[in-house]
Structure formats: C-alpha cells, structure tokens
Coordinates of C-alpha atoms in Angstrom, one line a residue:
X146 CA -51.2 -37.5 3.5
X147 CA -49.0 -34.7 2.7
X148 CA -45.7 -35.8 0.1
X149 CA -43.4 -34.0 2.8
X150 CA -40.5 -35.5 4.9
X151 CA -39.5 -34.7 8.2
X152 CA -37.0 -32.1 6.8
X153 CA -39.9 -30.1 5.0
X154 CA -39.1 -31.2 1.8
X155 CA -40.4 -33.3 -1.0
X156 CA -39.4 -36.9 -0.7
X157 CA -37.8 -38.2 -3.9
X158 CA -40.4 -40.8 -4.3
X159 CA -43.8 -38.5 -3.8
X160 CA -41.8 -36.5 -6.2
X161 CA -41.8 -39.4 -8.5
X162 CA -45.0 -40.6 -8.2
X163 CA -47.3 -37.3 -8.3
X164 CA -45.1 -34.8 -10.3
X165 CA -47.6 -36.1 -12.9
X166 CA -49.9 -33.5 -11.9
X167 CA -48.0 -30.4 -11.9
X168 CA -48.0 -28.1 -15.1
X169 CA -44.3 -26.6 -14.2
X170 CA -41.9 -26.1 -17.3
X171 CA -38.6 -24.6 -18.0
X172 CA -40.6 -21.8 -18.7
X173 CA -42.4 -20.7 -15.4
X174 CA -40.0 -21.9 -13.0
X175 CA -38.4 -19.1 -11.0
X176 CA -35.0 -18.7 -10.8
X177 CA -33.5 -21.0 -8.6
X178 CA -30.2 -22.8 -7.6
X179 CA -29.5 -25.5 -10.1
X180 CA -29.9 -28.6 -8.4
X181 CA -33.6 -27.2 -7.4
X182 CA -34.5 -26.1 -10.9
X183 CA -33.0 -29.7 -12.2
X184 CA -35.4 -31.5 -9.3
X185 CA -38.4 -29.5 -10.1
X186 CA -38.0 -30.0 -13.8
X187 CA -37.6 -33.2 -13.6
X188 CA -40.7 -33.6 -11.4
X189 CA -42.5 -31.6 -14.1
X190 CA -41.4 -34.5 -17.0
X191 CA -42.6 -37.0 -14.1
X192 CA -46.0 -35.7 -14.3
X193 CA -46.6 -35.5 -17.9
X194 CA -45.7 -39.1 -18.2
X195 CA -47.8 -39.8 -15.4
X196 CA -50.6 -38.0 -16.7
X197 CA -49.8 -39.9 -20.3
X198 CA -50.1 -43.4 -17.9
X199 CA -52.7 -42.7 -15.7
X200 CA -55.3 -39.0 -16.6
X201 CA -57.5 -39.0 -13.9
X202 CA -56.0 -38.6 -11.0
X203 CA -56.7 -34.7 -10.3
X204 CA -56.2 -35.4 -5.8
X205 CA -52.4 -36.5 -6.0
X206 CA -52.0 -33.4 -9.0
X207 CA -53.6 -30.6 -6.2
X208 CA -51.0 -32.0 -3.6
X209 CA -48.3 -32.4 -5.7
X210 CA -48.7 -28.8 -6.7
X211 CA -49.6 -27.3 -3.1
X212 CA -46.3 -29.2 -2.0
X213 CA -44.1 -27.7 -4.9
X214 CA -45.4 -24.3 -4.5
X215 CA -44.8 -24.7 -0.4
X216 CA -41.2 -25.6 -1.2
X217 CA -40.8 -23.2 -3.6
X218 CA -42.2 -20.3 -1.3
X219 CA -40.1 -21.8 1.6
X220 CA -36.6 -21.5 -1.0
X221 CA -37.8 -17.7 -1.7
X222 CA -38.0 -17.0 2.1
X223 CA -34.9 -18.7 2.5
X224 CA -33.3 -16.9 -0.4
X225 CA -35.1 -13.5 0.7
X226 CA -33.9 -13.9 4.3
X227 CA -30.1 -14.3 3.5
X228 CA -30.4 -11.5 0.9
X229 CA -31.8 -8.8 3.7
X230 CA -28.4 -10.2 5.1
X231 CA -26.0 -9.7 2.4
X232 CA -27.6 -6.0 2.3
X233 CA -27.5 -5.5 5.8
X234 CA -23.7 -6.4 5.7
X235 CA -23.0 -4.3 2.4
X236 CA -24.9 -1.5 4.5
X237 CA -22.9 -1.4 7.8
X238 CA -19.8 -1.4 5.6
X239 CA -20.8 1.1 3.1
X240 CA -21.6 3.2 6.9
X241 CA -18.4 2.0 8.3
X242 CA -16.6 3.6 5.1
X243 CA -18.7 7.3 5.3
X244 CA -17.6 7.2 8.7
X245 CA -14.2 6.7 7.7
X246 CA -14.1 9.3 5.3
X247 CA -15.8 12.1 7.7
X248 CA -14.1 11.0 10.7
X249 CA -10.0 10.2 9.2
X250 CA -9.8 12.4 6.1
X251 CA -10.1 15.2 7.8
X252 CA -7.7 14.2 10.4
X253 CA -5.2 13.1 8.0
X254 CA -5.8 16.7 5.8
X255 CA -4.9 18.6 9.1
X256 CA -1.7 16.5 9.7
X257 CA -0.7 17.1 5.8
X258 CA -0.8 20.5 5.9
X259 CA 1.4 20.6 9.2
X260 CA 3.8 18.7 7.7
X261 CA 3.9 20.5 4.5
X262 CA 4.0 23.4 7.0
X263 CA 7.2 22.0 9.0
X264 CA 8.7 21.1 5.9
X265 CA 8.3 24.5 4.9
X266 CA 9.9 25.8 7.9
X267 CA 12.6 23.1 7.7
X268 CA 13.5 24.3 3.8
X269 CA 14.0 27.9 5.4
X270 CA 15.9 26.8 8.1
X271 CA 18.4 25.0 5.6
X272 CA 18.5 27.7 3.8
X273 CA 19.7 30.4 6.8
X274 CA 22.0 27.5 7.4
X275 CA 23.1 27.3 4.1
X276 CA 24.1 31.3 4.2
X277 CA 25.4 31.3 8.1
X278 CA 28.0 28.3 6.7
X279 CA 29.1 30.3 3.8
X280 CA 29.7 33.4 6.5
X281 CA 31.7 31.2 8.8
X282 CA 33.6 29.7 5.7
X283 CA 34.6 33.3 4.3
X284 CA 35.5 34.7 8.2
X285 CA 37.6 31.6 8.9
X286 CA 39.2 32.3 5.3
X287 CA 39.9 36.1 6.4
X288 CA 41.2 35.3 9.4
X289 CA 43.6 32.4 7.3
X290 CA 44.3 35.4 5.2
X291 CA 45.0 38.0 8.4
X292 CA 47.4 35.2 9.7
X293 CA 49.2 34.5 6.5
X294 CA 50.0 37.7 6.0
X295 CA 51.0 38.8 9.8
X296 CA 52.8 35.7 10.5
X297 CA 56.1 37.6 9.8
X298 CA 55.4 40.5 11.9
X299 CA 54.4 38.1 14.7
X300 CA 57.2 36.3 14.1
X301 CA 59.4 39.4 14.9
X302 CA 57.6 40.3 17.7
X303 CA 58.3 37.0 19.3
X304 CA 61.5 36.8 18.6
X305 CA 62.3 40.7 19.7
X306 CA 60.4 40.0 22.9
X307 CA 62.9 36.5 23.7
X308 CA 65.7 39.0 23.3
X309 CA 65.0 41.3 26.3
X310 CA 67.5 40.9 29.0
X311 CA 65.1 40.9 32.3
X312 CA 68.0 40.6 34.1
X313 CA 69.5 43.6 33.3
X314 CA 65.7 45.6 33.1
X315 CA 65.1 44.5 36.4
X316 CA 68.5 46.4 37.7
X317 CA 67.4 49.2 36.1
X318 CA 64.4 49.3 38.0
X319 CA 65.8 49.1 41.0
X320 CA 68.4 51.8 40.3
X321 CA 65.1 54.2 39.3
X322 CA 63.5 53.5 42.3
X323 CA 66.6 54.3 44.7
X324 CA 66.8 57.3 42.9
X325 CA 63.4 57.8 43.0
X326 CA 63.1 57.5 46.3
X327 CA 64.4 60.4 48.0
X328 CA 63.0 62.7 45.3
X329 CA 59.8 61.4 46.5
X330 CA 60.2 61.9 49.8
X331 CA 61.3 65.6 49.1
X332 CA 58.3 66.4 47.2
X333 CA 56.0 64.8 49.8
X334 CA 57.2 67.3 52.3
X335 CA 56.3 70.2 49.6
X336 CA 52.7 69.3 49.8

C-alpha cells in the first residue's frame, strides 16, 4: 500500500512512520518552497531515528523513498509548469513593448518634427508680425505728425470756406448766364 492520500501527497503519518528509510539531508534536497523543505527534512530526521529503533525494515525505506521522490518530481513539474508561464508572460510583454517601439516611435518622431516644423513657421510668422506692427506704428505716427502740423492750414481752409456768401455767388451766376446767353446764341448761328 502506497503512503499517498487522496490529494497525491504524503500523509503526515506514513511520513512519520517510514521517513526512517530515506537518506535525504539538508544537503541533497533541492530547492524548494520552505514548508516542503522543512517536511522533507523532517521526514529525513524521522527516518534516522527510525532506522536507530527498528534497522531492518528495507520495504517501508523503498516506498518511503519512491513516494518522496514522486512528490518531489510532481513539485518540479509544478514549479516547471508555472515557470514556462511566468516566461511566456515576460515574453508577450517584452513583444508587446518591440511592437510598441517600431509601431509608436516612429509615429510620434514624425508628429515631432511637424510640430517643431509649425513652430518654426509660427516663430517666422511672429516675427513678420513683429515688423508689419512697427510699420503701422511709425505710418499712424507720420500721419499724427502730417495732422499736427496741417491742422492750422486746415483750420483756415474751413473757416475761409464758412465765409463764402452763396447767396450772393449764386446771383452772380445767374447774371453770367443771362449774359451768357445771347452771346451763345450769336455764336451758334456763326457755326
């Protein structure tokens, strides 16, 4: 009868009672989580003070062993398993970074060098701004400058112009035109 329980592993008391024939030590056992390692090393201690009690028993020592090294290979599979895992995980990242890198960087390259390129163009375009503001700054001061100084002569003008009597330039029209009239009608018969 096999030392097993229904979960596959070593029951504490088959542990107990045949770890007597087992030569594990410290030494030889692989690495393993630490409550394993404790359990196997203390089924190790088990056996030699089994052995001590009892030295013949060499049956219970073969399945003893046979079961520890089953467990132990079952714990490596285990282990093995959820490192191919781990490095299947680490590898689809690792891909999902290259990917990254060839697909984005150059995407986000191409959209720095437009924008340095439209900053570029904006930096000129401030500039011409810059120099068309300081042209429309010194024309309006010229023009203050024309104004200033003919604001008198305007003034004069103005006022000269409110000073015409239309009254009487109207009467002199019509005075030219009676005169005018006839003459016109004498020359139109010279033609």
């Amino acid at each position: 009868m096999e030392p097993h329980d229904v979960g596959g592993k070593l029951s504490d008391n088959a542990i107990e009672n045949n770890a007597g024939n087992s030569n594990l030590t410290g030494a030889n056992v692989p690495e393993m989580a630490g409550s394993e390692k404790d359990l196997v090393l203390e089924a190790a201690l088990n056996k030699e003070r089994i052995q001590a009690a009892t030295p013949g028993d060499a049956g219970i020592s073969n399945n003893l062993t046979e079961a520890l090294l089953t467990e132990m290979r079952d714990l490596s599979k285990k282990r093995l398993f959820f490192q191919k895992i781990a490095t299947g995980c680490m590898a689809g990242m690792l891909l999902v970074v290259f990917l990254t890198c060839i697909i984005v960087v150059p995407k986000a390259m191409t959209t720095l060098s437009h924008i340095n390129n439209v900053s570029v163009k904006a930096e000129n375009s401030l500039d011409e701004i810059d120099v068309m503001t300081k042209g429309i700054t010194s024309a309006t001061d010229s023009l203050n400058e024309l104004v200033a100084g003919n604001s008198a002569s305007l003034t004069e003008a103005v006022t000269s112009l409110s000073r015409i009597d239309f009254d009487g330039l109207n009467k002199a029209i019509t005075d030219l035109q009676d005169a005018a009239g006839p003459m016109a009608a004498l020359m139109k018969r010279f033609r």
